[in-house]
CSV table of C-alpha atoms in Angstrom, one decimal:
chain,number,residue,atom,x,y,z
J,332,MET,CA,65.7,137.4,3.0
J,333,ARG,CA,67.8,136.6,6.1
J,334,ALA,CA,65.7,139.3,8.2
J,335,GLY,CA,62.8,137.5,7.1
J,336,LEU,CA,63.9,134.3,8.7
J,337,PRO,CA,63.5,134.3,12.3
J,338,ALA,CA,59.8,135.9,12.2
J,339,LEU,CA,59.5,132.7,10.2
J,340,LEU,CA,60.4,130.5,12.7
J,341,ILE,CA,59.0,131.9,15.3
J,342,CYS,CA,55.6,132.4,13.4
J,343,ALA,CA,56.2,128.3,12.8
J,344,ALA,CA,57.0,127.3,16.7
J,345,LEU,CA,54.1,129.4,17.6
J,346,ALA,CA,52.1,127.0,15.1
J,347,ALA,CA,53.3,124.2,16.5
J,348,CYS,CA,52.0,124.9,20.1
J,349,SER,CA,49.0,126.2,19.2
J,350,LYS,CA,46.6,123.0,19.1
J,351,ALA,CA,43.2,123.2,17.5
J,352,GLU,CA,40.4,123.2,20.6
J,353,GLU,CA,39.3,119.0,20.5
J,354,THR,CA,36.2,118.2,21.6
J,355,PRO,CA,35.9,116.7,25.4
J,356,ARG,CA,35.9,113.6,26.2
J,357,GLY,CA,33.2,112.1,28.5
J,358,ARG,CA,30.0,111.7,28.5
J,359,VAL,CA,27.3,114.7,28.2
J,360,ILE,CA,25.5,116.6,30.6
J,361,ASP,CA,23.6,119.0,30.5
J,362,CYS,CA,24.6,122.4,32.0
J,363,ALA,CA,24.2,125.6,32.4
J,364,VAL,CA,28.2,127.7,32.5
J,365,GLY,CA,28.6,131.5,32.9
J,366,GLY,CA,25.2,132.7,34.6
J,367,ALA,CA,23.3,131.4,31.6
J,368,ALA,CA,19.2,130.7,31.9
J,369,LYS,CA,19.4,127.6,29.8
J,370,PHE,CA,20.6,124.0,30.3
J,371,LEU,CA,22.5,122.7,27.3
J,372,PRO,CA,24.0,119.6,26.5
J,373,GLU,CA,27.5,121.0,26.8
J,374,CYS,CA,29.0,119.4,29.3
J,375,PHE,CA,31.6,116.4,29.2
J,376,VAL,CA,31.7,114.0,32.8
J,377,GLU,CA,34.5,112.0,33.8
J,378,ASP,CA,35.1,109.3,36.6
J,379,SER,CA,38.6,109.2,38.1
J,380,ARG,CA,39.7,107.6,41.1
J,381,ALA,CA,42.5,108.7,43.4
J,382,GLY,CA,43.3,107.0,47.2
J,383,GLY,CA,40.3,105.6,47.7
J,384,LYS,CA,38.2,109.0,46.7
J,385,ARG,CA,35.7,109.3,43.7
J,386,PHE,CA,36.3,112.0,41.5
J,387,LEU,CA,33.7,113.8,39.0
J,388,THR,CA,35.6,116.1,36.3
J,389,VAL,CA,32.9,118.5,34.4
J,390,ARG,CA,35.1,120.0,31.3
J,391,HIS,CA,33.1,122.8,29.6
J,392,LYS,CA,32.9,122.8,25.6
J,393,ALA,CA,35.0,126.1,25.7
J,394,GLY,CA,37.4,124.8,28.0
J,395,GLY,CA,37.0,125.8,31.4
J,396,PHE,CA,36.3,122.6,34.0
J,397,ARG,CA,35.2,122.4,37.3
J,398,ARG,CA,36.4,118.6,39.9
J,399,PHE,CA,33.8,117.6,42.6
J,400,GLU,CA,34.3,114.5,45.5
J,401,MET,CA,31.4,112.2,45.3
J,402,VAL,CA,30.6,112.0,48.6
J,403,ASP,CA,27.7,108.9,50.1
J,404,ASP,CA,26.3,111.6,53.4
J,405,GLY,CA,23.1,112.7,50.4
J,406,ARG,CA,24.9,115.3,48.8
J,407,GLY,CA,26.2,114.1,46.4
J,408,VAL,CA,29.0,115.5,45.1
J,409,VAL,CA,30.7,118.1,46.9
J,410,SER,CA,33.4,120.4,45.4
J,411,ALA,CA,37.5,119.2,45.3
J,412,ASP,CA,39.4,122.3,44.0
J,413,GLY,CA,39.0,125.2,44.1
J,414,ALA,CA,37.6,128.2,46.8
J,415,ASP,CA,33.9,128.2,45.5
J,416,GLU,CA,31.6,126.0,47.1
J,417,ALA,CA,28.7,123.8,45.6
J,418,THR,CA,25.2,123.1,46.9
J,419,ALA,CA,23.6,120.1,45.8
J,420,GLN,CA,19.3,119.3,45.3
J,421,TRP,CA,18.1,116.1,44.5
J,422,SER,CA,15.1,116.3,41.6
J,423,SER,CA,12.0,113.7,41.5
J,424,GLU,CA,13.2,113.0,38.5
J,425,GLY,CA,16.6,111.6,39.2
J,426,VAL,CA,18.9,114.3,38.3
J,427,LEU,CA,21.7,115.9,41.1
J,428,GLU,CA,21.5,119.7,40.5
J,429,VAL,CA,25.4,121.5,41.6
J,430,SER,CA,25.6,124.6,41.6
J,431,VAL,CA,29.1,126.7,41.8
J,432,ALA,CA,29.9,130.1,41.3
J,433,GLY,CA,27.2,130.7,38.1
J,434,ASP,CA,27.7,127.3,36.7
J,435,ARG,CA,25.4,124.5,37.0
J,436,TYR,CA,25.0,120.7,36.0
J,437,ARG,CA,22.8,118.0,36.2
J,438,PHE,CA,24.0,114.6,37.0
J,439,PRO,CA,22.3,111.8,35.9
J,440,ALA,CA,22.1,109.9,40.0
J,441,ARG,CA,20.6,107.8,42.2
J,442,MET,CA,20.2,108.7,45.9
J,443,LYS,CA,20.5,106.0,48.6
J,444,ASP,CA,17.7,105.1,50.0
J,445,ASP,CA,19.9,105.0,53.5
J,446,ALA,CA,21.7,108.6,52.7
J,447,PRO,CA,19.2,110.9,54.8
J,448,GLN,CA,17.4,113.8,52.9
J,449,GLN,CA,17.9,117.4,52.4
């Protein structure tokens, strides 16, 4: 009986550390993650501010995330973290489509009238 006690304690400790997968918080946006061809409403975006800058953190349903800095120069957003650069394109439907390394996101947005067109 004593020999099984350490194994039981290890299992209990591991169970306490593991957390049930939770649905991320934030507004739902359409995304196509990991090279997916079809956009689905499976990403969640949260706004934040730090040091006078505005950020969008996009969390994937499966657990990954990307962070973007909002900019006022017509691009909409740029990558805030990592080595991969974001490219953004405005649509006529008022959507900013952002691509980063095989992941694509559709942000409902509106271009400022005085921002340069790309």
